[in-house]
CSV table of C-alpha atoms in Angstrom, one decimal:
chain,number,residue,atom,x,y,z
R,1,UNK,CA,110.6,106.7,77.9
R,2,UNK,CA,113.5,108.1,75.5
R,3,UNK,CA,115.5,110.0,78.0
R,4,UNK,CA,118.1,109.0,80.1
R,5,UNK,CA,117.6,108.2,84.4
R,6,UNK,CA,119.8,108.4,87.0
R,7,UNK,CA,120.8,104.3,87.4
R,8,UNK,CA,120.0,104.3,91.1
R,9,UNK,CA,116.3,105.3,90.0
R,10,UNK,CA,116.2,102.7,86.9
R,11,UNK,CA,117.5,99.8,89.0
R,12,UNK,CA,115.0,100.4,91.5
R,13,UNK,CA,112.0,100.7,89.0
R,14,UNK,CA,113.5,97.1,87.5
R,15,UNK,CA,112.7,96.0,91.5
R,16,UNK,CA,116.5,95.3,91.8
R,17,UNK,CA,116.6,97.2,94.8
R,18,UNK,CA,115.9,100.6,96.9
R,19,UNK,CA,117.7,103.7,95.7
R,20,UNK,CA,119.8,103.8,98.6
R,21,UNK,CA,121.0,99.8,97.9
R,22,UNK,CA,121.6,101.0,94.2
R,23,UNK,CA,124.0,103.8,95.2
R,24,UNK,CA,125.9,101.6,98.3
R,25,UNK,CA,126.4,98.7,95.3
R,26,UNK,CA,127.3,101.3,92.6
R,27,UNK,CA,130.2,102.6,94.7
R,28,UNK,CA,131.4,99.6,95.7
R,29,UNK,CA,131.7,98.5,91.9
R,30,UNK,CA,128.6,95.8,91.9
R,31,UNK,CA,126.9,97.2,89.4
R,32,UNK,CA,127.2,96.8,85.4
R,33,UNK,CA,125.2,98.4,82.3
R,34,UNK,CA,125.9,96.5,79.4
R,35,UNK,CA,128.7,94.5,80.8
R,36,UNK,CA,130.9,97.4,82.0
R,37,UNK,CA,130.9,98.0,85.3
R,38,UNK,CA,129.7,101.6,87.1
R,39,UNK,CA,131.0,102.7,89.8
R,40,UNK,CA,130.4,106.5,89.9
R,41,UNK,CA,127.2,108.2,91.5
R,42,UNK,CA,125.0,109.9,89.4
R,43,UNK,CA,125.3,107.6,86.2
R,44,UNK,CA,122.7,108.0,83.7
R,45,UNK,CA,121.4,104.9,81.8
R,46,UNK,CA,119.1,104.9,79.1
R,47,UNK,CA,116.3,102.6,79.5
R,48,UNK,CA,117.4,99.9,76.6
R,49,UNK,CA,120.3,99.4,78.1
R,50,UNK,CA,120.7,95.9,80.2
R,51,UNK,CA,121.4,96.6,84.0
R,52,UNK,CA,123.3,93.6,86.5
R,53,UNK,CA,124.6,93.2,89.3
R,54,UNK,CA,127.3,91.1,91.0
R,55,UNK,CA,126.9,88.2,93.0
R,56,UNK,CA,128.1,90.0,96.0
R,57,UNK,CA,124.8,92.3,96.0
R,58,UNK,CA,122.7,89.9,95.3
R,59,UNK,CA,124.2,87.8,98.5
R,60,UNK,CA,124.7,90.4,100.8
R,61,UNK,CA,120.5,91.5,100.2
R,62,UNK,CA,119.6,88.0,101.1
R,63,UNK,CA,121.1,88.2,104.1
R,64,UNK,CA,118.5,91.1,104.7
R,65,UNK,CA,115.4,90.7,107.1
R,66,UNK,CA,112.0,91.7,107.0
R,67,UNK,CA,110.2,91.7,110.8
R,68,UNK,CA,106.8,91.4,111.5
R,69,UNK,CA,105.7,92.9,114.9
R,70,UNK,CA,102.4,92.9,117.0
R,71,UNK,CA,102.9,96.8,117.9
R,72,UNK,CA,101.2,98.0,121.4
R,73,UNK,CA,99.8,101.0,121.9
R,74,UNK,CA,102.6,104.0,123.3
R,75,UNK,CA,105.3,102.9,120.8
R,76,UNK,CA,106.1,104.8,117.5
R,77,UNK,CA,107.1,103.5,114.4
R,78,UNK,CA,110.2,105.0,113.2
R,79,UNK,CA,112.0,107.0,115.0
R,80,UNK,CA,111.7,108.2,118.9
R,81,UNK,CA,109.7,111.0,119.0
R,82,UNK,CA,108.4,112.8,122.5
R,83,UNK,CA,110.1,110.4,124.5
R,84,UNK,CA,108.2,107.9,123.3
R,85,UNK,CA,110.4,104.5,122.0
R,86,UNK,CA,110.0,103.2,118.7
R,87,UNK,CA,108.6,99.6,118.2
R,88,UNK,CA,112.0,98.6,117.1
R,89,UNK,CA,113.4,98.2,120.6
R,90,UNK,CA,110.7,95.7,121.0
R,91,UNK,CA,113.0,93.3,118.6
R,92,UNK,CA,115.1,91.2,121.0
R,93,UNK,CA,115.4,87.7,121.2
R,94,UNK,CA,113.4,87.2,124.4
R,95,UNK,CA,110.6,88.9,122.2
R,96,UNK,CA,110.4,86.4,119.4
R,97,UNK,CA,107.6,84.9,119.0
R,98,UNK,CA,108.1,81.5,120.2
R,99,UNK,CA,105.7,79.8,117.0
R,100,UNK,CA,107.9,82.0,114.6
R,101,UNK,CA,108.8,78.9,112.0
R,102,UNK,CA,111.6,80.7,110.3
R,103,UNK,CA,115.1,78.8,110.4
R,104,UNK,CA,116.5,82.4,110.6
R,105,UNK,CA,118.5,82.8,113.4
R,106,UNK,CA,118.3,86.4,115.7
R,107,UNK,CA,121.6,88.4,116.7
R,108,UNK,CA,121.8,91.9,116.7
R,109,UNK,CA,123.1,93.0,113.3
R,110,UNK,CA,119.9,92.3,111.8
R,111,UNK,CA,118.8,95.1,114.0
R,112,UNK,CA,121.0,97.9,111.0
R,113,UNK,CA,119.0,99.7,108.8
R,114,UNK,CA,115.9,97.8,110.3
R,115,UNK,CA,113.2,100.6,109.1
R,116,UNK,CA,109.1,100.5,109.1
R,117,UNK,CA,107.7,99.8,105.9
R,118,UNK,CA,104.6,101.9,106.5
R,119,UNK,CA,103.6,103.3,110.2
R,120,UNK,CA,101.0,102.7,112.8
R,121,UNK,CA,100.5,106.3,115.0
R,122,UNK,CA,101.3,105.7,118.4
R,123,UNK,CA,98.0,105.2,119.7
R,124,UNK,CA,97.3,102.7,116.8
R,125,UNK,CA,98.0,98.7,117.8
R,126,UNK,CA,98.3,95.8,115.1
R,127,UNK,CA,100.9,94.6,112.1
R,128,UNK,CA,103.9,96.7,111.4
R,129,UNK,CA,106.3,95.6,109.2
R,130,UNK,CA,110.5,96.4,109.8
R,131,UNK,CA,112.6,95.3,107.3
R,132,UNK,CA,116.3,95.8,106.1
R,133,UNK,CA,115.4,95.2,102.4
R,134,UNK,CA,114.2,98.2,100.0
R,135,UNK,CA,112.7,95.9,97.9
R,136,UNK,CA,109.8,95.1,100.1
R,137,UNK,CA,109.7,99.0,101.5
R,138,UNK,CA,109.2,99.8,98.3
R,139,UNK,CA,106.2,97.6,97.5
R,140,UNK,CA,104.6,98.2,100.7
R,141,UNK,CA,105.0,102.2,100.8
R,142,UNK,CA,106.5,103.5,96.8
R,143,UNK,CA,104.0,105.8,95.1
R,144,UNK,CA,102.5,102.7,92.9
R,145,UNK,CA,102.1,100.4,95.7
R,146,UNK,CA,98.8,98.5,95.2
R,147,UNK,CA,99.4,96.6,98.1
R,148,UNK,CA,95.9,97.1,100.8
R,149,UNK,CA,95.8,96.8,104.3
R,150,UNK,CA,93.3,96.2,106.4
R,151,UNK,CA,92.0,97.6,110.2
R,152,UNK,CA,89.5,97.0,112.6
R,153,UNK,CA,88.3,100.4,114.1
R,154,UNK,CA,86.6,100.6,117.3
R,155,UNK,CA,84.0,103.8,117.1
R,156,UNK,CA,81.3,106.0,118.6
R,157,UNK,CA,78.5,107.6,116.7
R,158,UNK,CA,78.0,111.2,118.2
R,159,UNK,CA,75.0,112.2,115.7
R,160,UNK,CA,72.3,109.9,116.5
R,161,UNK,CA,71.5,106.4,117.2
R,162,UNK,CA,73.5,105.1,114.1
R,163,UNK,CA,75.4,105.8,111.5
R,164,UNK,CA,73.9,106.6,108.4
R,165,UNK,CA,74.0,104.5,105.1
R,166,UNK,CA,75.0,107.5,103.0
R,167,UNK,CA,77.5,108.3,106.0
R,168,UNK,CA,79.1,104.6,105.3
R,169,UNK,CA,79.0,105.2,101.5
R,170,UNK,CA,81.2,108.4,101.9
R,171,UNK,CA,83.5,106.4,103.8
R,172,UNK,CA,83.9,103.7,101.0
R,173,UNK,CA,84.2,106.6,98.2
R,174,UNK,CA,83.8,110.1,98.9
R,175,UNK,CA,85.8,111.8,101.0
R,176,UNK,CA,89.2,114.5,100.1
R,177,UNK,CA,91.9,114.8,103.0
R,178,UNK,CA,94.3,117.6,102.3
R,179,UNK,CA,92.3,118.9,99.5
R,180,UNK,CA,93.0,115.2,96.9
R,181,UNK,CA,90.1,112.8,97.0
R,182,UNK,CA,90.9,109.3,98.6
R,183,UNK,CA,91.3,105.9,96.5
R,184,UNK,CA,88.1,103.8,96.6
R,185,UNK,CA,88.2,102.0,100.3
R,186,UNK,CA,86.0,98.8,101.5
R,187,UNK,CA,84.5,99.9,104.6
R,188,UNK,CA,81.8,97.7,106.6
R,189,UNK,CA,80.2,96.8,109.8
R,190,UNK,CA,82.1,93.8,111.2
R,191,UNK,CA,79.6,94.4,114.4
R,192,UNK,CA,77.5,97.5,116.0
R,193,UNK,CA,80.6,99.5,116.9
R,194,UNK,CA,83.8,98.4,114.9
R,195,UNK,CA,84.3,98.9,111.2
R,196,UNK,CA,86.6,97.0,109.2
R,197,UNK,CA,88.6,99.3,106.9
R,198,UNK,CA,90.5,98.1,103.6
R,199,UNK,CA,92.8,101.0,102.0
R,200,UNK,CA,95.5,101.0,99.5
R,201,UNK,CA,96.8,104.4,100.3
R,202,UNK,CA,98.2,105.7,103.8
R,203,UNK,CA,98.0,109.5,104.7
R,204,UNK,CA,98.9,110.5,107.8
R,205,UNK,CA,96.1,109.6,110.6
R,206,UNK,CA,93.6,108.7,107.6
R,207,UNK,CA,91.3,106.2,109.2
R,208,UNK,CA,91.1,108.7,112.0
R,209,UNK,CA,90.7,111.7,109.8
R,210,UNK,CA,87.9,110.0,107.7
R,211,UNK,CA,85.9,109.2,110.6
R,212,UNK,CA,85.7,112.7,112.0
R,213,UNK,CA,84.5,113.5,108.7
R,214,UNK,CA,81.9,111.6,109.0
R,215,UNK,CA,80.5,112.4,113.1
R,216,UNK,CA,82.9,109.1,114.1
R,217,UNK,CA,84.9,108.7,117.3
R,218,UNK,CA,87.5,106.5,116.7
R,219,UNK,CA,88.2,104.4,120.2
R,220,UNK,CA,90.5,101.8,119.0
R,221,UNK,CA,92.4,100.7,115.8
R,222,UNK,CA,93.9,97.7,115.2
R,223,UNK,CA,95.8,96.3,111.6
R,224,UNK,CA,95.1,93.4,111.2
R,225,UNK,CA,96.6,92.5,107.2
R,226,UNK,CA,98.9,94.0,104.8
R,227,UNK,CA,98.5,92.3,101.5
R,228,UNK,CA,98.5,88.2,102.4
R,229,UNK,CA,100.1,88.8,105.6
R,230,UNK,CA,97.8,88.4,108.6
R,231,UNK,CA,98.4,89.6,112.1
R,232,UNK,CA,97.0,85.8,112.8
R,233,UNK,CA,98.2,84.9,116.8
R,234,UNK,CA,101.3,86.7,116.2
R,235,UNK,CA,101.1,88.4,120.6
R,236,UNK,CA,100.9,92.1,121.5
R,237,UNK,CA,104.9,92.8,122.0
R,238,UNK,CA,106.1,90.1,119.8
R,239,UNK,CA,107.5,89.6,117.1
R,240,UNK,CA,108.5,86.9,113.7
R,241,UNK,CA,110.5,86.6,110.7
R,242,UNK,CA,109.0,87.1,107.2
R,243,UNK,CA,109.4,83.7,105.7
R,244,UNK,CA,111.4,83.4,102.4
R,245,UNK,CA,108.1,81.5,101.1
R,246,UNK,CA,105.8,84.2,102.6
R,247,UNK,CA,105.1,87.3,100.8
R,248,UNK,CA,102.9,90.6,100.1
C-alpha cells in the first residue's frame, strides 16, 4: 500500500478509532501525522507516516460504554421500526442487572451515540451488544471481523422423521444466500430439536434463511456468545456493563 488514504480511514485500520471518532477528533484539532497537527476533513496520509492523537481523545473514548443486554422478543435492535421500540429503551437504571460487577456508574448520557454492534431480528431473543465506542463496533461488525457468535435454534423438521446427515452437512458448509456462498459454520444437535449454530458472518435473517433451505422451521433463536462473551445469567430485559478487563 503505496497510495495515499483518507486519515479517518487509516486511523481506523490502525484500531485508533471508528471513522466517525476520527473525523469528530480531526476537527477539533486532536489529531497529528508526524507531529503536525490536522485539523481539516478529508486529509490524505500516506501509510509510512506516524499517526497520534491527543490526550483529550484518548480520555474522552474512555469515558465510552459498551452495554450488554438480554434482548426479549418484540424489540428491535437499532432503530424503531413499525412501532416497535428498540432494545435501547430497555437501558435504565431500574434495568441493570443487579450482579453487574462493573464500578461504572449509570446516568443518562451514556445513553448518546449508544448503537448495536451487530442485530438480533425482532423475533430473535439473546446477547446484543450497545456500545458508544467504534472501536469495539468495528471488531464485532467491520468487513474483517473474525469474531463468531453463537445461537441456540429451536426447529421443526417438515420432511420426515429427522433431519438428514447430508442436510446438517449443508448447514455446516454448503449453502449461498444472495447468490455468495456462506463462511464455514459449526452446526450440531445440542438435543432432538435445537441446533446450536457458530457463525462468523451475519446476513440479514441467516440462521433463519439457512434453515428453510434445508426443510427447517425455525421456532426459537436464542444468542447465546459473541466471541468470549457469554449471555451466562445475564435476565431477559436486563442489562450490564462490559468490564474494562472483559473483552471479545
Amino acid at each position: 500500500m503505496t497510495e495515499p488514504l483518507r486519515l479517518s480511514k487509516r486511523m481506523s485500520e490502525l484500531g485508533l478509532c471508528s471513522r466517525r471518532e476520527a473525523d469528530e477528533w480531526i476537527s477539533r484539532g486532536w489529531v497529528r501525522v508526524d507531529g503536525i497537527i490536522i485539523s481539516e476533513l478529508g486529509s490524505k496520509v500516506l501509510p509510512h507516516q506516524h499517526v497520534t492523537v491527543d490526550r483529550q481523545a484518548s480520555a474522552e473514548q474512555a469515558k465510552r460504554v459498551t452495554i450488554l443486554i438480554n434482548k426479549p422478543m418484540g424489540y428491535v435492535s437499532g432503530q424503531a421500526e413499525d412501532g416497535y421500540k428498540p432494545a435501547v429503551v430497555l437501558v435504565n437504571g431500574a434495568s441493570r442487572w443487579k450482579e453487574d460487577k462493573s464500578v461504572q456508574e449509570f446516568h443518562g448520557s451514556q445513553l448518546r451515540h449508544l448503537v448495536p454492534a451487530g442485530r438480533l431480528d425482532i423475533d430473535s431473543v439473546g446477547l446484543l451488544v450497545l456500545t458508544q465506542d467504534g472501536r469495539i463496533a468495528k471488531e464485532l461488525i467491520g468487513e474483517d471481523s473474525s469474531i463468531d457468535k453463537e445461537y441456540l435454534v429451536r426447529v421443526q423438521y417438515h420432511h420426515g422423521a429427522k433431519l438428514p446427515d447430508s442436510e446438517l452437512r449443508r448447514l455446516n458448509f454448503g449453502l449461498s444466500l444472495d447468490g455468495k456462498p456462506l463462511k464455514r459454520a459449526i452446526v450440531k444437535w445440542q438435543n432432538e430439536d435445537q441446533l446450536s449454530f457458530t457463525l462468523r458472518e451475519g446476513k440479514k435473517r441467516q440462521i433463519r434463511r439457512m434453515c428453510e433451505a434445508v426443510g427447517l422451521k425455525v421456532t426459537g433463536l436464542k444468542r447465546i456468545r459473541i466471541g468470549k462473551i457469554t449471555l451466562g445469567d445475564l435476565p431477559t430485559g436486563e442489562w450490564r456493563y462490559l468490564n474494562i478487563d472483559e473483552n471479545f
